The first five atom37 places (N, CA, C, CB, O) and aatype in JSON, in Angstrom:
{
  "aatype": [12, 10, 15, 5, 0, 13, 13, 10, 16, 16, 9, 13, 10, 0, 6, 0, 17, 3, 3, 16, 13, 12, 15, 11, 9, 5, 9, 13, 11, 3, 0, 3, 19, 10, 0, 3, 2, 0, 0, 5, 12, 13, 19, 3, 10, 0, 15, 5, 0, 9, 15, 3, 8, 7, 15, 13, 15, 19, 0, 10, 15, 7, 7, 15, 16, 14, 11, 11, 10, 8, 11, 10, 10, 0, 6, 16, 18, 11, 3, 3, 19, 3, 17, 15, 11, 19, 13, 19, 13, 10, 2, 5, 9, 13, 5, 13],
  "atom_mask": [
    [1, 1, 1, 1, 1],
    [1, 1, 1, 1, 1],
    [1, 1, 1, 1, 1],
    [1, 1, 1, 1, 1],
    [1, 1, 1, 1, 1],
    [1, 1, 1, 1, 1],
    [1, 1, 1, 1, 1],
    [1, 1, 1, 1, 1],
    [1, 1, 1, 1, 1],
    [1, 1, 1, 1, 1],
    [1, 1, 1, 1, 1],
    [1, 1, 1, 1, 1],
    [1, 1, 1, 1, 1],
    [1, 1, 1, 1, 1],
    [1, 1, 1, 1, 1],
    [1, 1, 1, 1, 1],
    [1, 1, 1, 1, 1],
    [1, 1, 1, 1, 1],
    [1, 1, 1, 1, 1],
    [1, 1, 1, 1, 1],
    [1, 1, 1, 1, 1],
    [1, 1, 1, 1, 1],
    [1, 1, 1, 1, 1],
    [1, 1, 1, 1, 1],
    [1, 1, 1, 1, 1],
    [1, 1, 1, 1, 1],
    [1, 1, 1, 1, 1],
    [1, 1, 1, 1, 1],
    [1, 1, 1, 1, 1],
    [1, 1, 1, 1, 1],
    [1, 1, 1, 1, 1],
    [1, 1, 1, 1, 1],
    [1, 1, 1, 1, 1],
    [1, 1, 1, 1, 1],
    [1, 1, 1, 1, 1],
    [1, 1, 1, 1, 1],
    [1, 1, 1, 1, 1],
    [1, 1, 1, 1, 1],
    [1, 1, 1, 1, 1],
    [1, 1, 1, 1, 1],
    [1, 1, 1, 1, 1],
    [1, 1, 1, 1, 1],
    [1, 1, 1, 1, 1],
    [1, 1, 1, 1, 1],
    [1, 1, 1, 1, 1],
    [1, 1, 1, 1, 1],
    [1, 1, 1, 1, 1],
    [1, 1, 1, 1, 1],
    [1, 1, 1, 1, 1],
    [1, 1, 1, 1, 1],
    [1, 1, 1, 1, 1],
    [1, 1, 1, 1, 1],
    [1, 1, 1, 1, 1],
    [1, 1, 1, 0, 1],
    [1, 1, 1, 1, 1],
    [1, 1, 1, 1, 1],
    [1, 1, 1, 1, 1],
    [1, 1, 1, 1, 1],
    [1, 1, 1, 1, 1],
    [1, 1, 1, 1, 1],
    [1, 1, 1, 1, 1],
    [1, 1, 1, 0, 1],
    [1, 1, 1, 0, 1],
    [1, 1, 1, 1, 1],
    [1, 1, 1, 1, 1],
    [1, 1, 1, 1, 1],
    [1, 1, 1, 1, 1],
    [1, 1, 1, 1, 1],
    [1, 1, 1, 1, 1],
    [1, 1, 1, 1, 1],
    [1, 1, 1, 1, 1],
    [1, 1, 1, 1, 1],
    [1, 1, 1, 1, 1],
    [1, 1, 1, 1, 1],
    [1, 1, 1, 1, 1],
    [1, 1, 1, 1, 1],
    [1, 1, 1, 1, 1],
    [1, 1, 1, 1, 1],
    [1, 1, 1, 1, 1],
    [1, 1, 1, 1, 1],
    [1, 1, 1, 1, 1],
    [1, 1, 1, 1, 1],
    [1, 1, 1, 1, 1],
    [1, 1, 1, 1, 1],
    [1, 1, 1, 1, 1],
    [1, 1, 1, 1, 1],
    [1, 1, 1, 1, 1],
    [1, 1, 1, 1, 1],
    [1, 1, 1, 1, 1],
    [1, 1, 1, 1, 1],
    [1, 1, 1, 1, 1],
    [1, 1, 1, 1, 1],
    [1, 1, 1, 1, 1],
    [1, 1, 1, 1, 1],
    [1, 1, 1, 1, 1],
    [1, 1, 1, 1, 1]
  ],
  "atom_positions": [
    [[-52.87, -30.43, -82.11], [-52.65, -30.82, -83.49], [-53.26, -29.81, -84.46], [-53.22, -32.2, -83.74], [-52.7, -29.55, -85.53]],
    [[-54.4, -29.23, -84.09], [-55.03, -28.24, -84.97], [-54.09, -27.07, -85.21], [-56.34, -27.76, -84.37], [-53.99, -26.59, -86.34]],
    [[-53.42, -26.6, -84.17], [-52.52, -25.46, -84.35], [-51.36, -25.81, -85.28], [-51.98, -24.98, -83.01], [-50.9, -24.95, -86.04]],
    [[-50.87, -27.05, -85.25], [-49.8, -27.45, -86.15], [-50.3, -27.49, -87.59], [-49.24, -28.82, -85.75], [-49.58, -27.08, -88.5]],
    [[-51.52, -27.97, -87.79], [-52.08, -27.99, -89.14], [-52.3, -26.57, -89.63], [-53.4, -28.78, -89.18], [-52.03, -26.27, -90.8]],
    [[-52.78, -25.69, -88.77], [-52.97, -24.29, -89.15], [-51.64, -23.66, -89.49], [-53.66, -23.51, -88.02], [-51.53, -22.92, -90.47]],
    [[-50.63, -23.94, -88.69], [-49.3, -23.4, -88.95], [-48.81, -23.79, -90.34], [-48.31, -23.88, -87.89], [-48.29, -22.95, -91.07]],
    [[-48.98, -25.04, -90.69], [-48.5, -25.5, -91.98], [-49.18, -24.73, -93.11], [-48.72, -27.0, -92.15], [-48.54, -24.44, -94.12]],
    [[-50.45, -24.41, -92.95], [-51.14, -23.68, -94.01], [-50.59, -22.27, -94.18], [-52.64, -23.61, -93.72], [-50.66, -21.72, -95.28]],
    [[-50.04, -21.67, -93.13], [-49.53, -20.31, -93.26], [-48.33, -20.24, -94.18], [-49.18, -19.75, -91.91], [-48.02, -19.17, -94.72]],
    [[-47.65, -21.33, -94.37], [-46.5, -21.33, -95.26], [-46.93, -21.11, -96.72], [-45.72, -22.65, -95.13], [-46.1, -20.74, -97.56]],
    [[-48.2, -21.33, -97.01], [-48.67, -21.19, -98.37], [-48.96, -19.73, -98.75], [-49.91, -22.01, -98.57], [-49.29, -19.46, -99.9]],
    [[-48.84, -18.8, -97.83], [-49.05, -17.4, -98.13], [-47.76, -16.83, -98.71], [-49.49, -16.61, -96.87], [-47.07, -16.03, -98.07]],
    [[-47.45, -17.24, -99.9], [-46.17, -16.9, -100.52], [-46.37, -16.51, -101.97], [-45.19, -18.07, -100.41], [-47.4, -16.83, -102.58]],
    [[-45.39, -15.83, -102.52], [-45.45, -15.46, -103.93], [-45.47, -16.68, -104.84], [-44.27, -14.57, -104.28], [-45.97, -16.61, -105.96]],
    [[-44.93, -17.78, -104.37], [-44.82, -18.99, -105.19], [-46.06, -19.86, -105.06], [-43.58, -19.78, -104.81], [-45.98, -21.08, -105.21]],
    [[-47.2, -19.24, -104.78], [-48.46, -19.97, -104.6], [-48.68, -20.95, -105.75], [-49.65, -19.01, -104.49], [-48.49, -20.59, -106.92]],
    [[-49.08, -22.15, -105.43], [-49.33, -23.17, -106.43], [-50.61, -23.89, -106.05], [-48.12, -24.17, -106.55], [-50.69, -24.45, -104.95]],
    [[-51.6, -23.89, -106.91], [-52.89, -24.49, -106.6], [-52.8, -25.97, -106.27], [-53.83, -24.3, -107.74], [-53.72, -26.52, -105.66]],
    [[-51.73, -26.64, -106.65], [-51.63, -28.06, -106.34], [-51.53, -28.29, -104.84], [-50.42, -28.68, -107.04], [-51.93, -29.36, -104.36]],
    [[-51.02, -27.32, -104.08], [-50.95, -27.47, -102.64], [-52.34, -27.49, -102.02], [-50.11, -26.36, -102.02], [-52.56, -28.11, -100.97]],
    [[-53.27, -26.82, -102.66], [-54.63, -26.73, -102.11], [-55.31, -28.1, -102.09], [-55.46, -25.75, -102.93], [-56.19, -28.31, -101.27]],
    [[-54.93, -28.99, -102.94], [-55.62, -30.27, -103.05], [-54.95, -31.38, -102.24], [-55.7, -30.68, -104.49], [-55.36, -32.54, -102.33]],
    [[-53.94, -31.04, -101.47], [-53.21, -32.06, -100.71], [-53.41, -31.87, -99.21], [-51.72, -32.01, -101.06], [-53.22, -30.77, -98.69]],
    [[-53.78, -32.92, -98.55], [-53.78, -32.95, -97.1], [-52.71, -33.95, -96.7], [-55.2, -33.33, -96.5], [-52.76, -35.11, -97.12]],
    [[-51.77, -33.52, -95.91], [-50.69, -34.4, -95.5], [-50.75, -34.6, -93.99], [-49.32, -33.82, -95.92], [-50.92, -33.64, -93.23]],
    [[-50.6, -35.83, -93.57], [-50.59, -36.16, -92.16], [-49.19, -36.67, -91.83], [-51.69, -37.23, -91.8], [-48.67, -37.57, -92.5]],
    [[-48.6, -36.09, -90.8], [-47.24, -36.45, -90.42], [-47.22, -37.19, -89.1], [-46.36, -35.2, -90.34], [-48.09, -36.99, -88.24]],
    [[-46.23, -38.05, -88.95], [-46.11, -38.91, -87.78], [-46.03, -38.12, -86.48], [-44.88, -39.79, -87.91], [-46.65, -38.48, -85.48]],
    [[-45.26, -37.04, -86.49], [-45.11, -36.23, -85.29], [-44.67, -34.81, -85.68], [-44.09, -36.88, -84.32], [-44.49, -34.51, -86.86]],
    [[-44.49, -33.97, -84.67], [-44.14, -32.57, -84.91], [-42.78, -32.42, -85.57], [-44.17, -31.8, -83.61], [-42.57, -31.48, -86.34]],
    [[-41.85, -33.31, -85.28], [-40.52, -33.23, -85.9], [-40.59, -33.49, -87.4], [-39.56, -34.22, -85.24], [-39.95, -32.78, -88.18]],
    [[-41.34, -34.49, -87.79], [-41.5, -34.81, -89.22], [-42.26, -33.69, -89.92], [-42.25, -36.17, -89.4], [-41.92, -33.32, -91.04]],
    [[-43.27, -33.15, -89.26], [-44.01, -32.01, -89.81], [-43.08, -30.83, -90.04], [-45.17, -31.6, -88.86], [-43.1, -30.23, -91.11]],
    [[-42.26, -30.5, -89.05], [-41.35, -29.36, -89.17], [-40.34, -29.57, -90.29], [-40.62, -29.13, -87.85], [-40.05, -28.64, -91.04]],
    [[-39.8, -30.77, -90.4], [-38.82, -31.04, -91.46], [-39.46, -30.91, -92.84], [-38.22, -32.44, -91.28], [-38.86, -30.35, -93.75]],
    [[-40.67, -31.44, -93.0], [-41.36, -31.31, -94.29], [-41.71, -29.86, -94.58], [-42.63, -32.17, -94.29], [-41.61, -29.42, -95.73]],
    [[-42.13, -29.13, -93.57], [-42.45, -27.71, -93.76], [-41.2, -26.92, -94.14], [-43.07, -27.12, -92.48], [-41.27, -26.03, -94.99]],
    [[-40.06, -27.24, -93.53], [-38.81, -26.56, -93.86], [-38.41, -26.84, -95.31], [-37.69, -27.0, -92.91], [-38.01, -25.93, -96.04]],
    [[-38.52, -28.09, -95.72], [-38.17, -28.44, -97.11], [-39.13, -27.75, -98.08], [-38.21, -29.97, -97.31], [-38.7, -27.29, -99.14]],
    [[-40.42, -27.68, -97.72], [-41.39, -27.0, -98.57], [-41.06, -25.51, -98.65], [-42.81, -27.21, -98.04], [-41.16, -24.9, -99.72]],
    [[-40.68, -24.93, -97.53], [-40.28, -23.53, -97.49], [-39.12, -23.29, -98.46], [-39.89, -23.1, -96.06], [-39.16, -22.36, -99.26]],
    [[-38.1, -24.12, -98.37], [-36.93, -23.99, -99.24], [-37.33, -24.12, -100.71], [-35.87, -25.07, -98.88], [-36.9, -23.34, -101.55]],
    [[-38.17, -25.11, -101.01], [-38.61, -25.3, -102.4], [-39.4, -24.11, -102.92], [-39.46, -26.57, -102.52], [-39.16, -23.64, -104.03]],
    [[-40.34, -23.61, -102.1], [-41.15, -22.46, -102.5], [-40.28, -21.21, -102.65], [-42.27, -22.21, -101.49], [-40.45, -20.43, -103.59]],
    [[-39.37, -21.02, -101.72], [-38.49, -19.85, -101.78], [-37.62, -19.88, -103.04], [-37.6, -19.78, -100.53], [-37.5, -18.88, -103.74]],
    [[-37.04, -21.03, -103.31], [-36.2, -21.15, -104.51], [-36.98, -20.88, -105.78], [-35.57, -22.54, -104.58], [-36.49, -20.19, -106.67]],
    [[-38.18, -21.43, -105.86], [-39.0, -21.22, -107.05], [-39.42, -19.76, -107.2], [-40.24, -22.11, -106.99], [-39.36, -19.2, -108.29]],
    [[-39.84, -19.13, -106.1], [-40.26, -17.74, -106.15], [-39.1, -16.82, -106.52], [-40.86, -17.31, -104.81], [-39.26, -15.9, -107.32]],
    [[-37.94, -17.06, -105.94], [-36.76, -16.24, -106.25], [-36.37, -16.41, -107.71], [-35.58, -16.61, -105.34], [-35.99, -15.45, -108.38]],
    [[-36.46, -17.63, -108.2], [-36.15, -17.88, -109.61], [-37.15, -17.19, -110.54], [-36.14, -19.39, -109.89], [-36.77, -16.6, -111.55]],
    [[-38.43, -17.25, -110.18], [-39.49, -16.7, -111.03], [-39.68, -15.19, -110.88], [-40.79, -17.39, -110.74], [-39.96, -14.5, -111.85]],
    [[-39.53, -14.68, -109.64], [-39.9, -13.3, -109.35], [-38.79, -12.45, -108.76], [-41.05, -13.29, -108.41], [-38.94, -11.23, -108.63]],
    [[-37.67, -13.06, -108.41], [-36.57, -12.3, -107.84], [-36.64, -12.13, -106.33], [0.0, 0.0, 0.0], [-35.71, -11.59, -105.73]],
    [[-37.73, -12.57, -105.72], [-37.85, -12.48, -104.26], [-38.9, -13.47, -103.78], [-38.22, -11.03, -103.82], [-39.64, -14.06, -104.57]],
    [[-38.97, -13.65, -102.46], [-39.92, -14.56, -101.84], [-40.48, -13.88, -100.6], [-39.26, -15.93, -101.47], [-39.73, -13.47, -99.72]],
    [[-41.8, -13.76, -100.54], [-42.47, -13.19, -99.37], [-43.31, -14.27, -98.73], [-43.35, -11.96, -99.76], [-44.02, -15.01, -99.41]],
    [[-43.22, -14.36, -97.41], [-43.96, -15.41, -96.7], [-44.4, -14.88, -95.34], [-43.09, -16.69, -96.54], [-43.68, -14.11, -94.7]],
    [[-45.58, -15.29, -94.91], [-46.09, -14.98, -93.58], [-46.02, -16.25, -92.75], [-47.56, -14.41, -93.64], [-46.56, -17.29, -93.14]],
    [[-45.36, -16.17, -91.61], [-45.22, -17.32, -90.72], [-45.88, -17.02, -89.38], [-43.74, -17.7, -90.52], [-45.9, -15.88, -88.93]],
    [[-46.42, -18.05, -88.77], [-47.01, -17.92, -87.45], [-45.92, -17.65, -86.42], [-47.8, -19.17, -87.08], [-44.78, -18.09, -86.57]],
    [[-46.29, -16.93, -85.39], [-45.4, -16.75, -84.25], [-45.79, -17.74, -83.17], [0.0, 0.0, 0.0], [-46.49, -18.72, -83.44]],
    [[-45.36, -17.5, -81.98], [-45.71, -18.37, -80.87], [-44.82, -19.6, -80.81], [0.0, 0.0, 0.0], [-43.77, -19.66, -81.45]],
    [[-45.25, -20.59, -80.05], [-44.41, -21.77, -79.82], [-44.59, -22.85, -80.88], [-44.71, -22.34, -78.47], [-43.7, -23.69, -81.05]],
    [[-45.7, -22.85, -81.6], [-45.96, -23.92, -82.57], [-44.88, -24.05, -83.64], [-47.29, -23.69, -83.23], [-44.42, -25.16, -83.89]],
    [[-44.44, -22.96, -84.27], [-43.47, -23.1, -85.37], [-42.0, -23.07, -84.94], [-43.69, -22.02, -86.36], [-41.13, -22.94, -85.8]],
    [[-41.71, -23.18, -83.65], [-40.32, -23.09, -83.21], [-39.41, -24.1, -83.91], [-40.24, -23.3, -81.71], [-38.28, -23.77, -84.27]],
    [[-39.9, -25.31, -84.1], [-39.08, -26.34, -84.74], [-38.75, -25.94, -86.18], [-39.8, -27.71, -84.72], [-37.62, -26.13, -86.63]],
    [[-39.74, -25.4, -86.89], [-39.5, -24.95, -88.26], [-38.47, -23.83, -88.28], [-40.81, -24.49, -88.92], [-37.52, -23.86, -89.06]],
    [[-38.65, -22.84, -87.42], [-37.73, -21.7, -87.39], [-36.3, -22.18, -87.11], [-38.17, -20.68, -86.32], [-35.35, -21.7, -87.73]],
    [[-36.16, -23.12, -86.19], [-34.82, -23.65, -85.85], [-34.22, -24.38, -87.06], [-34.91, -24.62, -84.64], [-33.03, -24.2, -87.35]],
    [[-35.0, -25.18, -87.74], [-34.49, -25.89, -88.92], [-34.05, -24.91, -90.0], [-35.55, -26.84, -89.48], [-33.0, -25.08, -90.61]],
    [[-34.86, -23.88, -90.25], [-34.51, -22.9, -91.27], [-33.24, -22.14, -90.9], [-35.67, -21.92, -91.49], [-32.43, -21.82, -91.76]],
    [[-33.08, -21.85, -89.61], [-31.92, -21.09, -89.16], [-30.65, -21.93, -89.09], [-32.19, -20.5, -87.8], [-29.55, -21.38, -89.17]],
    [[-30.79, -23.23, -88.96], [-29.6, -24.08, -88.8], [-29.41, -25.03, -89.98], [-29.7, -24.88, -87.5], [-28.47, -24.87, -90.76]],
    [[-30.28, -25.99, -90.12], [-30.13, -27.04, -91.13], [-30.24, -26.52, -92.55], [-31.16, -28.12, -90.91], [-29.46, -26.92, -93.42]],
    [[-31.19, -25.63, -92.8], [-31.46, -25.16, -94.17], [-30.95, -23.75, -94.44], [-32.94, -25.21, -94.44], [-31.29, -23.15, -95.46]],
    [[-30.14, -23.21, -93.54], [-29.73, -21.8, -93.66], [-28.99, -21.48, -94.96], [-28.86, -21.43, -92.51], [-29.09, -20.37, -95.46]],
    [[-28.26, -22.44, -95.5], [-27.5, -22.2, -96.73], [-28.27, -22.57, -97.99], [-26.2, -22.96, -96.68], [-27.75, -22.44, -99.1]],
    [[-29.5, -23.04, -97.83], [-30.31, -23.47, -98.98], [-31.22, -22.38, -99.52], [-31.14, -24.66, -98.6], [-31.92, -22.58, -100.51]],
    [[-31.21, -21.22, -98.87], [-32.1, -20.11, -99.26], [-31.25, -18.85, -99.39], [-33.26, -19.91, -98.22], [-30.37, -18.6, -98.57]],
    [[-31.53, -18.07, -100.42], [-30.88, -16.76, -100.56], [-31.68, -15.77, -99.71], [-30.82, -16.3, -102.08], [-32.6, -15.11, -100.19]],
    [[-31.31, -15.68, -98.42], [-32.08, -14.91, -97.45], [-32.12, -13.42, -97.77], [-31.52, -15.1, -96.07], [-32.98, -12.7, -97.26]],
    [[-31.2, -12.93, -98.6], [-31.23, -11.51, -98.97], [-32.43, -11.18, -99.85], [-29.93, -11.12, -99.69], [-32.75, -10.01, -100.05]],
    [[-33.09, -12.21, -100.38], [-34.25, -12.01, -101.25], [-35.54, -12.51, -100.62], [-34.01, -12.71, -102.58], [-36.55, -12.69, -101.31]],
    [[-35.51, -12.75, -99.31], [-36.67, -13.27, -98.6], [-37.24, -12.19, -97.68], [-36.3, -14.53, -97.8], [-36.5, -11.54, -96.95]],
    [[-38.55, -12.02, -97.73], [-39.27, -11.1, -96.86], [-40.2, -11.93, -95.98], [-40.06, -10.02, -97.7], [-41.16, -12.53, -96.46]],
    [[-39.9, -11.95, -94.68], [-40.67, -12.77, -93.74], [-41.53, -11.84, -92.89], [-39.73, -13.63, -92.83], [-41.05, -10.86, -92.33]],
    [[-42.81, -12.17, -92.81], [-43.75, -11.45, -91.98], [-44.23, -12.42, -90.91], [-44.95, -10.88, -92.82], [-44.73, -13.5, -91.21]],
    [[-44.06, -12.02, -89.65], [-44.47, -12.89, -88.55], [-45.83, -12.44, -88.03], [-43.43, -12.87, -87.41], [-46.12, -11.25, -87.96]],
    [[-46.64, -13.42, -87.67], [-47.97, -13.16, -87.17], [-48.05, -13.73, -85.76], [-49.06, -13.77, -88.1], [-47.8, -14.92, -85.55]],
    [[-48.4, -12.91, -84.82], [-48.57, -13.38, -83.45], [-49.98, -12.99, -83.0], [-47.47, -12.78, -82.49], [-50.36, -11.82, -83.08]],
    [[-50.74, -13.95, -82.55], [-52.09, -13.68, -82.07], [-52.04, -13.53, -80.55], [-53.08, -14.83, -82.48], [-51.56, -14.41, -79.84]],
    [[-52.52, -12.41, -80.1], [-52.56, -12.15, -78.67], [-53.99, -12.27, -78.16], [-51.98, -10.76, -78.35], [-54.92, -11.75, -78.77]],
    [[-54.14, -12.93, -77.06], [-55.46, -13.03, -76.43], [-55.44, -12.18, -75.18], [-55.84, -14.51, -76.11], [-54.53, -12.28, -74.36]],
    [[-56.45, -11.37, -75.04], [-56.53, -10.48, -73.86], [-57.57, -10.99, -72.9], [-56.87, -9.04, -74.27], [-57.78, -10.38, -71.85]]
  ]
}
């Protein structure tokens, strides 16, 4: 569960940063609900950043934790974002 909570925080590394997100802790029923809420938040942040700044930059976690989010963005929400104006940076932590 900690990795899912950490993953959700990485979505906030965006041009559309809003201090109101800092004061909210959200608990979701399961990973599917978490992923759906994260996808909707991604779409909302992307739309706002593109409207305000002309582009949206975001850093997302790699690995298996965010797979559900990535799938939702690629399928369910694919037409809700102007992907030509989105810059995605993936972060993968390797342990040796």
